[in-house]
Structures are given as C-alpha cells and as structure tokens.
Amino acid sequence: MAGARQEARAEPATADREIVISRVIGAPRELVFEAFTEVRHLSRWWGPEGFTTTTRSFEFREGGEWDFVLHGPDGTDYSEWIRWLRIAPPERIALLHGESRDDPNAFESVLTFAPDGAATRIVMRTVFPTKELRDEAVEKYHAIEGGQQTLSSLAAYVTDLTRKGAEG
C-alpha cells in the first residue's frame, strides 16, 4: 500500500484537473505573443472553428480584463471573461478564464511561448478547480478539440500575417 501512495504522489497534484495542448507555429515568438496581447488580433482568430468573437472591453495588463462574447456557429452566444494574472513578454501569460468576473468555476491557464528554431512552440496548460469540471469541459464542451482548433486558428492567422509582411 505504501508503494501505491508514493506512486500517486509522484504525479503533479493537478494532473487529474489539467488539459495541456501544444503546437508549433511557423512564426517568430514575438509575433505569436503579440497575437495574444492586442484585441485587434484576438478578435480575428480566438475560439474554435466556426466561432467569432465580439469584445466588450479589453485591457491587457496584469489585473486587466477581457470581457467578450463567443458566437457559436449555431447562433448560441457564450459570455466569456478573462483576467490577465501574470504577463512576462514574450515568454508567458497566466490568466483566469470564466463566464463572468464572479464565476466560481473559472479556471487558470498558463501559456508559454518558446523559440523552436525559427518557429514558436506554444503550450497552453489549463487547470480546473475540480476533476469534475475538467471532465465536463472535455466531454460536454469538447475543450481539447476546441483548444486545438483555437491554436490552429492562431497558427493560420500569424502565418498569414508573416506572409503578408514578407510581401510588403
């Protein structure tokens, strides 16, 4: 029994509450980071496939907030809110994400941006308050697929910016 307990403790304490998604994007780290920091960029790529974003307010600074609506392809609107917790340009962003400022089920995400040759490896590590909330996000809201699609949208967007920049 003692051995089993030790093995369980070897895992990160949040392992059963986490979703980790990563992607290599063929653009410089500063540009990928900038796409997260300016609303003019975010509104062009944020969200899973078929979703659009309307920003109500946006202030990118530690303690600042982004209040927005995700519009689903079926016409459903989802109120969303993010507070920027920690910002270390161009390496890391920590944020709290929920439906509203007082959402008891808000979750924390940490995004890291690392050089990968001429590209950027972005890792999005999300920790939910409980295993049940993580499981619900995965099963009901397809959080893993949605996160992968969101990073795919980001990749397409910054790749397009890079191409347009090269064209002059």
CSV table of C-alpha atoms in Angstrom, one decimal:
chain,number,residue,atom,x,y,z
A,1,MET,CA,0.0,0.0,0.0
A,2,ALA,CA,2.7,2.5,0.9
A,3,GLY,CA,4.3,2.0,-2.6
A,4,ALA,CA,1.0,2.8,-4.3
A,5,ARG,CA,0.6,6.0,-2.3
A,6,GLN,CA,4.1,7.1,-3.3
A,7,GLU,CA,3.4,6.5,-7.0
A,8,ALA,CA,0.3,8.6,-6.8
A,9,ARG,CA,2.2,11.4,-5.2
A,10,ALA,CA,4.8,11.3,-8.0
A,11,GLU,CA,2.2,12.8,-10.4
A,12,PRO,CA,1.6,16.5,-10.4
A,13,ALA,CA,-1.1,17.4,-7.8
A,14,THR,CA,-3.2,18.8,-10.6
A,15,ALA,CA,-2.8,16.0,-13.2
A,16,ASP,CA,-6.5,14.9,-13.0
A,17,ARG,CA,-7.6,18.5,-13.4
A,18,GLU,CA,-5.4,19.6,-16.3
A,19,ILE,CA,-5.6,19.9,-20.0
A,20,VAL,CA,-2.4,20.5,-21.9
A,21,ILE,CA,-2.3,21.5,-25.5
A,22,SER,CA,0.7,22.5,-27.6
A,23,ARG,CA,1.5,23.5,-31.1
A,24,VAL,CA,4.5,24.6,-33.1
A,25,ILE,CA,3.6,27.8,-35.1
A,26,GLY,CA,5.8,28.8,-38.0
A,27,ALA,CA,6.2,32.4,-36.9
A,28,PRO,CA,8.6,34.4,-34.5
A,29,ARG,CA,7.8,34.2,-30.8
A,30,GLU,CA,7.2,38.0,-30.5
A,31,LEU,CA,4.5,37.9,-33.2
A,32,VAL,CA,2.8,34.9,-31.7
A,33,PHE,CA,2.8,36.6,-28.3
A,34,GLU,CA,1.6,39.9,-29.8
A,35,ALA,CA,-1.4,38.0,-31.3
A,36,PHE,CA,-2.5,37.3,-27.7
A,37,THR,CA,-1.9,40.8,-26.4
A,38,GLU,CA,-3.8,43.0,-28.8
A,39,VAL,CA,-7.6,42.9,-29.3
A,40,ARG,CA,-7.2,43.7,-33.0
A,41,HIS,CA,-5.5,40.4,-33.3
A,42,LEU,CA,-7.5,38.3,-30.8
A,43,SER,CA,-10.9,39.2,-32.4
A,44,ARG,CA,-9.6,37.8,-35.7
A,45,TRP,CA,-8.6,34.3,-34.5
A,46,TRP,CA,-9.9,33.5,-31.0
A,47,GLY,CA,-12.1,30.4,-30.5
A,48,PRO,CA,-12.8,27.1,-32.1
A,49,GLU,CA,-13.6,26.6,-35.7
A,50,GLY,CA,-16.8,28.4,-36.8
A,51,PHE,CA,-16.8,30.7,-33.7
A,52,THR,CA,-16.5,34.5,-33.9
A,53,THR,CA,-15.7,36.9,-31.1
A,54,THR,CA,-17.2,40.3,-30.0
A,55,THR,CA,-15.1,42.2,-27.4
A,56,ARG,CA,-17.0,44.3,-24.9
A,57,SER,CA,-13.9,45.6,-23.1
A,58,PHE,CA,-10.2,44.8,-23.2
A,59,GLU,CA,-7.2,45.8,-21.1
A,60,PHE,CA,-4.0,43.8,-21.5
A,61,ARG,CA,-2.1,44.3,-18.3
A,62,GLU,CA,-1.7,42.3,-15.1
A,63,GLY,CA,-5.0,42.6,-13.3
A,64,GLY,CA,-6.7,43.8,-16.6
A,65,GLU,CA,-9.7,42.1,-18.1
A,66,TRP,CA,-11.1,41.0,-21.4
A,67,ASP,CA,-14.9,40.8,-21.5
A,68,PHE,CA,-16.2,39.2,-24.7
A,69,VAL,CA,-18.8,37.1,-26.3
A,70,LEU,CA,-18.1,34.0,-28.3
A,71,HIS,CA,-20.7,33.4,-31.0
A,72,GLY,CA,-21.2,29.8,-31.9
A,73,PRO,CA,-21.8,28.6,-35.4
A,74,ASP,CA,-25.3,27.5,-34.3
A,75,GLY,CA,-26.1,31.1,-33.2
A,76,THR,CA,-25.5,30.5,-29.5
A,77,ASP,CA,-23.8,33.3,-27.6
A,78,TYR,CA,-21.4,32.5,-24.8
A,79,SER,CA,-20.4,35.2,-22.4
A,80,GLU,CA,-16.7,35.0,-21.5
A,81,TRP,CA,-14.3,36.8,-19.2
A,82,ILE,CA,-10.6,36.7,-18.7
A,83,ARG,CA,-8.4,38.4,-16.1
A,84,TRP,CA,-4.7,38.6,-17.0
A,85,LEU,CA,-2.9,37.4,-13.9
A,86,ARG,CA,0.8,37.5,-14.9
A,87,ILE,CA,2.5,38.7,-18.1
A,88,ALA,CA,6.1,38.1,-19.0
A,89,PRO,CA,6.6,39.2,-22.6
A,90,PRO,CA,7.2,37.4,-24.9
A,91,GLU,CA,7.5,34.2,-22.8
A,92,ARG,CA,4.5,33.6,-20.7
A,93,ILE,CA,0.9,34.7,-19.9
A,94,ALA,CA,-1.2,33.4,-16.9
A,95,LEU,CA,-4.9,34.1,-16.9
A,96,LEU,CA,-8.1,33.3,-15.2
A,97,HIS,CA,-11.0,32.4,-17.5
A,98,GLY,CA,-14.7,32.0,-16.7
A,99,GLU,CA,-18.1,33.1,-17.9
A,100,SER,CA,-18.0,36.2,-15.7
A,101,ARG,CA,-15.9,38.0,-13.1
A,102,ASP,CA,-17.6,36.1,-10.2
A,103,ASP,CA,-17.7,32.7,-11.9
A,104,PRO,CA,-16.9,30.1,-9.1
A,105,ASN,CA,-15.9,27.6,-11.9
A,106,ALA,CA,-13.3,29.8,-13.5
A,107,PHE,CA,-10.1,28.0,-14.5
A,108,GLU,CA,-6.5,29.1,-14.7
A,109,SER,CA,-4.4,28.8,-17.9
A,110,VAL,CA,-0.7,29.4,-18.4
A,111,LEU,CA,0.5,29.9,-21.9
A,112,THR,CA,4.2,29.6,-22.6
A,113,PHE,CA,5.9,30.8,-25.9
A,114,ALA,CA,9.3,29.2,-26.6
A,115,PRO,CA,11.5,29.6,-29.6
A,116,ASP,CA,11.7,26.4,-31.7
A,117,GLY,CA,14.2,27.3,-34.4
A,118,ALA,CA,12.5,30.0,-36.5
A,119,ALA,CA,9.1,28.9,-35.2
A,120,THR,CA,7.4,29.1,-31.8
A,121,ARG,CA,6.2,26.3,-29.5
A,122,ILE,CA,3.1,27.4,-27.6
A,123,VAL,CA,2.0,25.3,-24.7
A,124,MET,CA,-1.4,26.0,-23.1
A,125,ARG,CA,-1.7,24.4,-19.7
A,126,THR,CA,-5.2,24.7,-18.1
A,127,VAL,CA,-6.0,23.7,-14.6
A,128,PHE,CA,-9.7,23.4,-13.5
A,129,PRO,CA,-10.9,23.8,-9.9
A,130,THR,CA,-12.0,20.2,-9.8
A,131,LYS,CA,-11.6,16.9,-11.8
A,132,GLU,CA,-15.4,17.0,-12.4
A,133,LEU,CA,-15.2,20.5,-14.0
A,134,ARG,CA,-12.3,19.3,-16.2
A,135,ASP,CA,-14.2,16.2,-17.2
A,136,GLU,CA,-17.3,18.3,-18.0
A,137,ALA,CA,-15.2,20.7,-20.1
A,138,VAL,CA,-13.8,17.8,-22.1
A,139,GLU,CA,-17.0,15.8,-22.5
A,140,LYS,CA,-19.7,18.5,-22.8
A,141,TYR,CA,-17.7,21.4,-24.3
A,142,HIS,CA,-15.0,19.5,-26.2
A,143,ALA,CA,-12.3,21.5,-24.6
A,144,ILE,CA,-9.4,19.5,-26.0
A,145,GLU,CA,-10.7,19.7,-29.6
A,146,GLY,CA,-11.7,23.4,-29.1
A,147,GLY,CA,-8.2,24.3,-27.7
A,148,GLN,CA,-6.5,22.5,-30.6
A,149,GLN,CA,-8.8,24.4,-33.1
A,150,THR,CA,-8.1,27.7,-31.3
A,151,LEU,CA,-4.3,27.2,-31.6
A,152,SER,CA,-4.8,26.1,-35.2
A,153,SER,CA,-6.7,29.4,-35.9
A,154,LEU,CA,-3.8,31.3,-34.2
A,155,ALA,CA,-1.3,29.5,-36.4
A,156,ALA,CA,-3.2,30.2,-39.6
A,157,TYR,CA,-3.6,33.9,-38.5
A,158,VAL,CA,0.0,34.6,-37.7
A,159,THR,CA,1.3,32.6,-40.7
A,160,ASP,CA,-0.9,34.8,-42.8
A,161,LEU,CA,0.5,38.0,-41.1
A,162,THR,CA,4.0,36.7,-41.7
A,163,ARG,CA,3.3,36.0,-45.3
A,164,LYS,CA,1.7,39.5,-45.8
A,165,GLY,CA,4.7,41.1,-44.0
A,166,ALA,CA,7.1,39.3,-46.4
A,167,GLU,CA,5.1,40.6,-49.4
A,168,GLY,CA,5.5,44.1,-48.1
